[in-house]
Short mmCIF file of C-alpha atoms in Angstrom, two decimals:
data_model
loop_
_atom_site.label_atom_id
_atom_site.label_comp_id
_atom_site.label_asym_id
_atom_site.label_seq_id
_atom_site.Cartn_x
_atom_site.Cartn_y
_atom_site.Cartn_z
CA UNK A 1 25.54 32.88 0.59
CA UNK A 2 27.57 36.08 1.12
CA UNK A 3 26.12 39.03 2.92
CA UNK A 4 28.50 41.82 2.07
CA UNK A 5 26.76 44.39 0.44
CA UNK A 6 23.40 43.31 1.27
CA UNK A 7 20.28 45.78 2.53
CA UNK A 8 18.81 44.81 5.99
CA UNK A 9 15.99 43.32 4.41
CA UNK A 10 18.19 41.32 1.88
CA UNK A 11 19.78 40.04 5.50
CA UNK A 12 16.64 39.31 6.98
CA UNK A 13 15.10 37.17 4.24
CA UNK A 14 18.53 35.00 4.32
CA UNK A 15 18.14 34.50 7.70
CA UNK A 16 14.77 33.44 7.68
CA UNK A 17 15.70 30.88 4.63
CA UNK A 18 18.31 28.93 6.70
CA UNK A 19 15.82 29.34 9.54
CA UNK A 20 12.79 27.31 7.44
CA UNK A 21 14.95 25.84 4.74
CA UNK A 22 18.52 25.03 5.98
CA UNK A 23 18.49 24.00 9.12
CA UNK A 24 15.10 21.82 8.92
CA UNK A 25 16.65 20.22 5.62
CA UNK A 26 19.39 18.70 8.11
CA UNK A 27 16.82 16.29 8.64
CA UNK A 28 14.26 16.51 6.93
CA UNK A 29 13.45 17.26 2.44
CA UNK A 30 12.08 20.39 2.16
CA UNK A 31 10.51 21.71 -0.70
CA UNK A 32 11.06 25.25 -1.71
CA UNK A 33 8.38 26.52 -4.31
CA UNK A 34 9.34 29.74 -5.97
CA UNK A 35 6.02 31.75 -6.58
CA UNK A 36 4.49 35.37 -6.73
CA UNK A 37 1.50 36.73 -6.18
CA UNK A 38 1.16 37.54 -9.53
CA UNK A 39 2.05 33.78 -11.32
CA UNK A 40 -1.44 31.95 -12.43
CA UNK A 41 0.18 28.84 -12.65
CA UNK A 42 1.84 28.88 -8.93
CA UNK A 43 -2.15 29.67 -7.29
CA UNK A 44 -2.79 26.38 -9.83
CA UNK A 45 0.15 24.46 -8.44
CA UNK A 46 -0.15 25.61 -4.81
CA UNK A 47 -3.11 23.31 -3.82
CA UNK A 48 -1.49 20.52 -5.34
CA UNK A 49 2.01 21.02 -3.37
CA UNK A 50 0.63 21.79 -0.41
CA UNK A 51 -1.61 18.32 -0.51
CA UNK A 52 1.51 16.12 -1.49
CA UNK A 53 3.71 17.77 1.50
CA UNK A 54 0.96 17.17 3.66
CA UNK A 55 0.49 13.06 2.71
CA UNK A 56 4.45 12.73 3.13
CA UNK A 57 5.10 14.69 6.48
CA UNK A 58 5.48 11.85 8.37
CA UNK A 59 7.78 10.32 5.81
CA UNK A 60 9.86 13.92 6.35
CA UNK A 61 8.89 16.30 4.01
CA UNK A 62 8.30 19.64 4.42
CA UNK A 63 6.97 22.56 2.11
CA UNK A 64 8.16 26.17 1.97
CA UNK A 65 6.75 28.77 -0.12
CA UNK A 66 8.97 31.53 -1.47
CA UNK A 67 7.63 34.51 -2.73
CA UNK A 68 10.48 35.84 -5.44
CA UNK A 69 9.43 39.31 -5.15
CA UNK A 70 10.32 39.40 -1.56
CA UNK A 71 13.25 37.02 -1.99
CA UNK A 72 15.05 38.40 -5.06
CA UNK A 73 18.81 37.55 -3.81
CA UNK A 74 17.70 34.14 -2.87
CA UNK A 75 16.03 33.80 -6.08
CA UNK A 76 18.95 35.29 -7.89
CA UNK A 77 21.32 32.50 -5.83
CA UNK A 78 19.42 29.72 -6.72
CA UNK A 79 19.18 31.10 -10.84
CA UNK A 80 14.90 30.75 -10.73
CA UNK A 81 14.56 32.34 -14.56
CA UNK A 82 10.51 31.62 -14.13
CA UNK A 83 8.37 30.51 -11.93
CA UNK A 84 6.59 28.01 -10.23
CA UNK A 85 9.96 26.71 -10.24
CA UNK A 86 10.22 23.83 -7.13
CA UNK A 87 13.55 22.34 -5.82
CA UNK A 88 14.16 19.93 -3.46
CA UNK A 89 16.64 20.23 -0.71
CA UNK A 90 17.97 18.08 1.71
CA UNK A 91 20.65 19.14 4.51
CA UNK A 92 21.50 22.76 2.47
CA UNK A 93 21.74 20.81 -0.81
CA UNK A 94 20.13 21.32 -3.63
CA UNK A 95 18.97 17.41 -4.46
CA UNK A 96 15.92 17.75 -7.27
CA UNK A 97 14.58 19.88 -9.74
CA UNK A 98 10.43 19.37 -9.36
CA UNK A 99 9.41 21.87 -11.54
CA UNK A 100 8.16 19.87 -14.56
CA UNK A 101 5.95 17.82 -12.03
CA UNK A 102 3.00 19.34 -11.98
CA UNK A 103 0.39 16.95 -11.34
CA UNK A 104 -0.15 14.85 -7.60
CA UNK A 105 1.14 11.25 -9.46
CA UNK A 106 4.14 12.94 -10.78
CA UNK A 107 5.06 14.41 -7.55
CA UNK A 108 4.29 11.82 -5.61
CA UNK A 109 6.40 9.29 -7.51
CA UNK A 110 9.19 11.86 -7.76
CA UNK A 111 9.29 12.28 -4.12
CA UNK A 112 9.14 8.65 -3.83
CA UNK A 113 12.52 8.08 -5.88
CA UNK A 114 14.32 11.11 -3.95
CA UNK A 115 13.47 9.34 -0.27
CA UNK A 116 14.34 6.18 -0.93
CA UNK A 117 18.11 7.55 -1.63
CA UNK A 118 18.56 9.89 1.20
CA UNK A 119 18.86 8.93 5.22
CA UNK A 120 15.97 10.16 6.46
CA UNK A 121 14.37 8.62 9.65
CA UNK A 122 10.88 10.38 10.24
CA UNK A 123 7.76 9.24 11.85
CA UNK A 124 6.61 7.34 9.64
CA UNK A 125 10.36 5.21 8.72
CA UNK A 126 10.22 4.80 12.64
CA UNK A 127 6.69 3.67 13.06
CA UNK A 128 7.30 1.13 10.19
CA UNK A 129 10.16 -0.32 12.49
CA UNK A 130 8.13 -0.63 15.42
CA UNK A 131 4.75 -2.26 14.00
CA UNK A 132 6.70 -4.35 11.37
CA UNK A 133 7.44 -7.15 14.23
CA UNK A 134 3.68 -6.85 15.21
CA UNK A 135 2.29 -7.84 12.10
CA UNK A 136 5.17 -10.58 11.85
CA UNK A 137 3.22 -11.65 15.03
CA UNK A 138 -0.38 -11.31 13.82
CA UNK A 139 0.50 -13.25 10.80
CA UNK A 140 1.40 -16.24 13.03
CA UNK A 141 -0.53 -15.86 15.37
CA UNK A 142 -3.64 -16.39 12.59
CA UNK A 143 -1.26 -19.27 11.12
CA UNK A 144 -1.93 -21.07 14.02
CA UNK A 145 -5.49 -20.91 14.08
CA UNK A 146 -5.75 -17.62 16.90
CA UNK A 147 -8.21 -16.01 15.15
CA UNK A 148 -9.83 -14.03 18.03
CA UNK A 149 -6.02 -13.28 19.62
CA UNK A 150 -4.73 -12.14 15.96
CA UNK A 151 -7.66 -9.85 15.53
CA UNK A 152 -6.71 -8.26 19.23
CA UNK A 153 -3.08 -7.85 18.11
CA UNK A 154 -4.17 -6.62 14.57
CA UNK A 155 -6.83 -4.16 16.42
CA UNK A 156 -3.69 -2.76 18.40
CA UNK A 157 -1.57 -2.05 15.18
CA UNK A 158 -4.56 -0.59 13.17
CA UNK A 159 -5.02 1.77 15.80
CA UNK A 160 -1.35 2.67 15.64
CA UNK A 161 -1.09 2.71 12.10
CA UNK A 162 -4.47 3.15 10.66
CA UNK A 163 -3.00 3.72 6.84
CA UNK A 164 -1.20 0.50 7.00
CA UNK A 165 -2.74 -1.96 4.37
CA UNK A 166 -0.77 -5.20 5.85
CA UNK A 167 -2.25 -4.50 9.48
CA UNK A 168 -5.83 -3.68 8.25
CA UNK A 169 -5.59 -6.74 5.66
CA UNK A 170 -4.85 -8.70 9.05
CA UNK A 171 -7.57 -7.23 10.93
CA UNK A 172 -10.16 -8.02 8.46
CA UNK A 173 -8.74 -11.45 8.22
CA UNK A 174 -8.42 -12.62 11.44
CA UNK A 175 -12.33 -11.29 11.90
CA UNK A 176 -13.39 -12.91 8.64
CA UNK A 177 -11.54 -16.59 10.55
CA UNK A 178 -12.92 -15.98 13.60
CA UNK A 179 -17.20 -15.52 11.87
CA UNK A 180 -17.33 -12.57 12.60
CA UNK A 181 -18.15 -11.07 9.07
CA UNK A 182 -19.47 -7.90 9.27
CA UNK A 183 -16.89 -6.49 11.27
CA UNK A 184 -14.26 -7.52 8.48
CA UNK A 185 -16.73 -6.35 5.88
CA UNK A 186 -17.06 -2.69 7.78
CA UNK A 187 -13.29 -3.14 7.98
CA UNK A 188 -12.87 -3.13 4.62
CA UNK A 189 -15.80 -0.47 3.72
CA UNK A 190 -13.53 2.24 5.44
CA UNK A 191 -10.39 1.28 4.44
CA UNK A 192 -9.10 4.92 2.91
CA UNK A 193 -9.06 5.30 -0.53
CA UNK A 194 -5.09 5.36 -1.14
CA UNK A 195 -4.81 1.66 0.05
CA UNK A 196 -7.90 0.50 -1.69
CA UNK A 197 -5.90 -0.81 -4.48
CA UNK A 198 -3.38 -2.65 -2.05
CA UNK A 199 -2.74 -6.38 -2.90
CA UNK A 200 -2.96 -6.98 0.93
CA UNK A 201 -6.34 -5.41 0.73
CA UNK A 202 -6.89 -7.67 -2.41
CA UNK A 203 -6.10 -10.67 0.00
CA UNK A 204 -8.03 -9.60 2.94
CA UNK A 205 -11.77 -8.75 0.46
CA UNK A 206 -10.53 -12.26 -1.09
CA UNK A 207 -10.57 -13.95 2.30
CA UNK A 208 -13.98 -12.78 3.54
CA UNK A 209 -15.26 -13.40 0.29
CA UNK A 210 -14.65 -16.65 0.82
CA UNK A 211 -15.19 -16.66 4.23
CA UNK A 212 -18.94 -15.78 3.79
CA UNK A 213 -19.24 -18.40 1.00
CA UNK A 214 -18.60 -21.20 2.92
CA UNK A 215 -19.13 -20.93 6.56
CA UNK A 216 -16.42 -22.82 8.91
CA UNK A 217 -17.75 -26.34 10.28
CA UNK A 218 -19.55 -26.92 7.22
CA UNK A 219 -20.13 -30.41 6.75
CA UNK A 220 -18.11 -32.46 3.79
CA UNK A 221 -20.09 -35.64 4.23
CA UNK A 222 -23.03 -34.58 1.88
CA UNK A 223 -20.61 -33.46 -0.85
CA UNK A 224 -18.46 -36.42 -0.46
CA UNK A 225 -21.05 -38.74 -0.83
CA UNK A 226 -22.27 -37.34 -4.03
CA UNK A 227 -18.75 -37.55 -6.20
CA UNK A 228 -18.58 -41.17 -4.21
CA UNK A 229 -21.61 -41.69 -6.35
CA UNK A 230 -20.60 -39.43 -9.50
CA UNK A 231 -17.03 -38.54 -9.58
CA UNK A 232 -17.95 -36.17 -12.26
CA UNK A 233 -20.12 -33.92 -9.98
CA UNK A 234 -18.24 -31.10 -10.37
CA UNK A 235 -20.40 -29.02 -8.62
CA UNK A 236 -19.95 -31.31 -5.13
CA UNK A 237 -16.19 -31.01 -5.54
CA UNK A 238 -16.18 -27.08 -5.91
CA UNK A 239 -18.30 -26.90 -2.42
CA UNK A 240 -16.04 -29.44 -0.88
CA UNK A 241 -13.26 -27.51 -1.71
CA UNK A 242 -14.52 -23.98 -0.03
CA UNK A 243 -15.44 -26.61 2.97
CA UNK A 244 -12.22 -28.17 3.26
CA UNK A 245 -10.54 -24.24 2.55
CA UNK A 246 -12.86 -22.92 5.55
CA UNK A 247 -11.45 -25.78 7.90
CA UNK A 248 -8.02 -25.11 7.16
CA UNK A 249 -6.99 -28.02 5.03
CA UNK A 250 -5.73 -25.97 1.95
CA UNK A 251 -3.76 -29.22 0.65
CA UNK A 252 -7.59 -30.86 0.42
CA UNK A 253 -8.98 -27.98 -0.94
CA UNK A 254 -6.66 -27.45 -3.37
CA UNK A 255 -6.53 -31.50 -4.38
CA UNK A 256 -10.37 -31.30 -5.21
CA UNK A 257 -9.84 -28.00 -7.34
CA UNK A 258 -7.57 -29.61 -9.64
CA UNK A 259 -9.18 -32.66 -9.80
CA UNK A 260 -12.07 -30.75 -11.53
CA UNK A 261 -9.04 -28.42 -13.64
CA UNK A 262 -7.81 -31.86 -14.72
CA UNK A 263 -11.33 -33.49 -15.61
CA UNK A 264 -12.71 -29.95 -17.21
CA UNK A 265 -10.88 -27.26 -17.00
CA UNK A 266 -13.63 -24.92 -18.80
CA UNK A 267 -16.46 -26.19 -16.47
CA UNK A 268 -18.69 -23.33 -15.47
CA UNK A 269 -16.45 -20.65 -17.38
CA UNK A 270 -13.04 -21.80 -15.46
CA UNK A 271 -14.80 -21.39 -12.26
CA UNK A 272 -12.46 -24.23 -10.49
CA UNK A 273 -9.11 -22.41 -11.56
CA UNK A 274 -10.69 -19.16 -10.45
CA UNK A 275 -11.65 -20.12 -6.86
CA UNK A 276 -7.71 -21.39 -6.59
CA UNK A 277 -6.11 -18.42 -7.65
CA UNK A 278 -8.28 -16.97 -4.85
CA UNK A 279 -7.16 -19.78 -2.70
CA UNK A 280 -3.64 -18.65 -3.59
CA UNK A 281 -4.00 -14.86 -2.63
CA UNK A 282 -5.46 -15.52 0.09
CA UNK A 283 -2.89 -17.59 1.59
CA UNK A 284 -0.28 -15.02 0.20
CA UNK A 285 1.67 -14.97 -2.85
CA UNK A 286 4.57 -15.49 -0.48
CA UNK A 287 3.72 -18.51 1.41
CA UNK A 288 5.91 -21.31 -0.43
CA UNK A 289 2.38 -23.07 -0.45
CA UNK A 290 0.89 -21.23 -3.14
CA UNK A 291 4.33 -21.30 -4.93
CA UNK A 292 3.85 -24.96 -4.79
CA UNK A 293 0.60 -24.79 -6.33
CA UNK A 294 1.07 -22.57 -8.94
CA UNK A 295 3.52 -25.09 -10.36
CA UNK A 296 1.12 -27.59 -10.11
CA UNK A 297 -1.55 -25.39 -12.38
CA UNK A 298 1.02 -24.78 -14.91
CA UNK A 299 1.80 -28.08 -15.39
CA UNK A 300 -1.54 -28.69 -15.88
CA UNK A 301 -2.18 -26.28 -18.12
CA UNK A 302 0.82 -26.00 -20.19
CA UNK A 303 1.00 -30.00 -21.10
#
């Protein structure tokens, strides 16, 4: 922006825009939000900008407020005709228009689509590389039946990372495998409200559901016995099949839950094919087990 023929003030307000603006938005997206004292809708809008820059400034965003009365030639450079007008910029660049996002969702997704297209490495991009191998960890660690050493690993990432839905899915997991429930339930009963809806935290309620249903080391004799004596005892295979889940034979588990599918898929309102979809989430939707099995139900079914 040329100077020539600018007052002192003029010069001073440019300065302090590539002071908070420029040179920050080398690195970083910063958010520029045109307002006045006198704009109703900016005091409406403020609240809701300054909470969305505060949820991404560890993914590198940053918000700067303008004020256009004390910022005319800036204004005048960057052609604001009204205001609350918002623009993105990232390293001197003008990269988004966010003005007609005026709600927290439509920022938020907005934001979401700009920083997945520009190189920036903040806290949060570099906190993601380091914990990413730790979970890889606590996953097979809890694979291999470590319950108590998963939840120590998990307890270490959590505390790290205590927004992170896949390490606090783990945590309550591993807590849920090792008995002890009501840590995984108070786990889950603070888990923060933006990763309620998380399909890891899905999987994790799923597991201690299950978990508390059937405890591990429950015995399989009685229940064996009975469809011995009444293969139609529905209600014997459905326990047998949390028992065998709890113990870690999912290919039993799953074997008995079909076998009921097969003989009556409607018993007890569809109860068998709903306690193996929750079979399947908890092992994970990516596990090539549950792939596996979801062919299996198809086929069943779909013929």
């Amino acid at each position: 922006m040329a100077t020539l023929g600018m007052t002192a003030a003029e010069r001073e307000a440019l300065e302090t825009f590539r002071r908070d603006v420029v040179e920050p938005s080398m690195t970083a997206l910063v958010i520029v939000d045109f307002w006045a004292e006198w704009c109703g809708p900016c005091k409406q809008l403020t609240p809701i900008l300054e909470k969305v820059a505060a949820d991404y400034a560890a993914k590198g965003v940053k918000l700067v407020k303008l004020n256009v009365d004390e910022n005319k030639a800036i204004a005048a450079q960057f052609r604001v005709q009204s205001i609350p007008t918002v623009y993105a910029i990232f390293q001197g660049q003008l990269v988004a228009d966010l003005t007609p996002a005026r709600t927290e969702g439509q920022l938020t997704r907005a934001l979401d689509q700009i920083l997945a297209q520009i190189p920036i490495e903040a806290e949060a991009q570099q906190l993601e590389a380091e914990i990413e191998p730790l979970i890889e960890m606590g996953e097979e660690v809890l694979a291999g039946g470590e319950a108590e050493r998963a939840a120590s690993i998990f307890e270490q990432i959590v505390e790290m990372a205590p927004g992170e839905p896949d390490a606090v899915s783990g945590l309550a997991r591993a807590l849920a495998a090792a008995g002890r429930l009501d840590e995984a339930r108070s786990v889950l009963d603070s888990v923060p409200e933006k990763i309620a809806s998380d399909p890891a935290i899905a999987r994790a309620r799923s597991a201690v559901e299950l978990a508390s249903a059937v405890p591990q080391g429950a015995d399989t004799s009685e229940f064996e016995q009975r469809i011995a004596a009444n293969p139609e005892d529905h209600q014997a295979r459905y326990e047998l099949a949390g028992a065998l889940m709890a113990s870690g034979d999912r290919d039993g588990a799953a074997d008995q839950l079909f076998e009921i599918i097969q003989r009556d898929r409607d018993w007890d309102e569809g109860a068998a094919r709903k306690r193996l979809l929750q079979f399947l989430e908890v092992v994970g939707l990516e596990d090539p087990w549950t792939g596996t099995q979801r062919r299996r139900l198809s086929a069943i079914l779909f013929t």
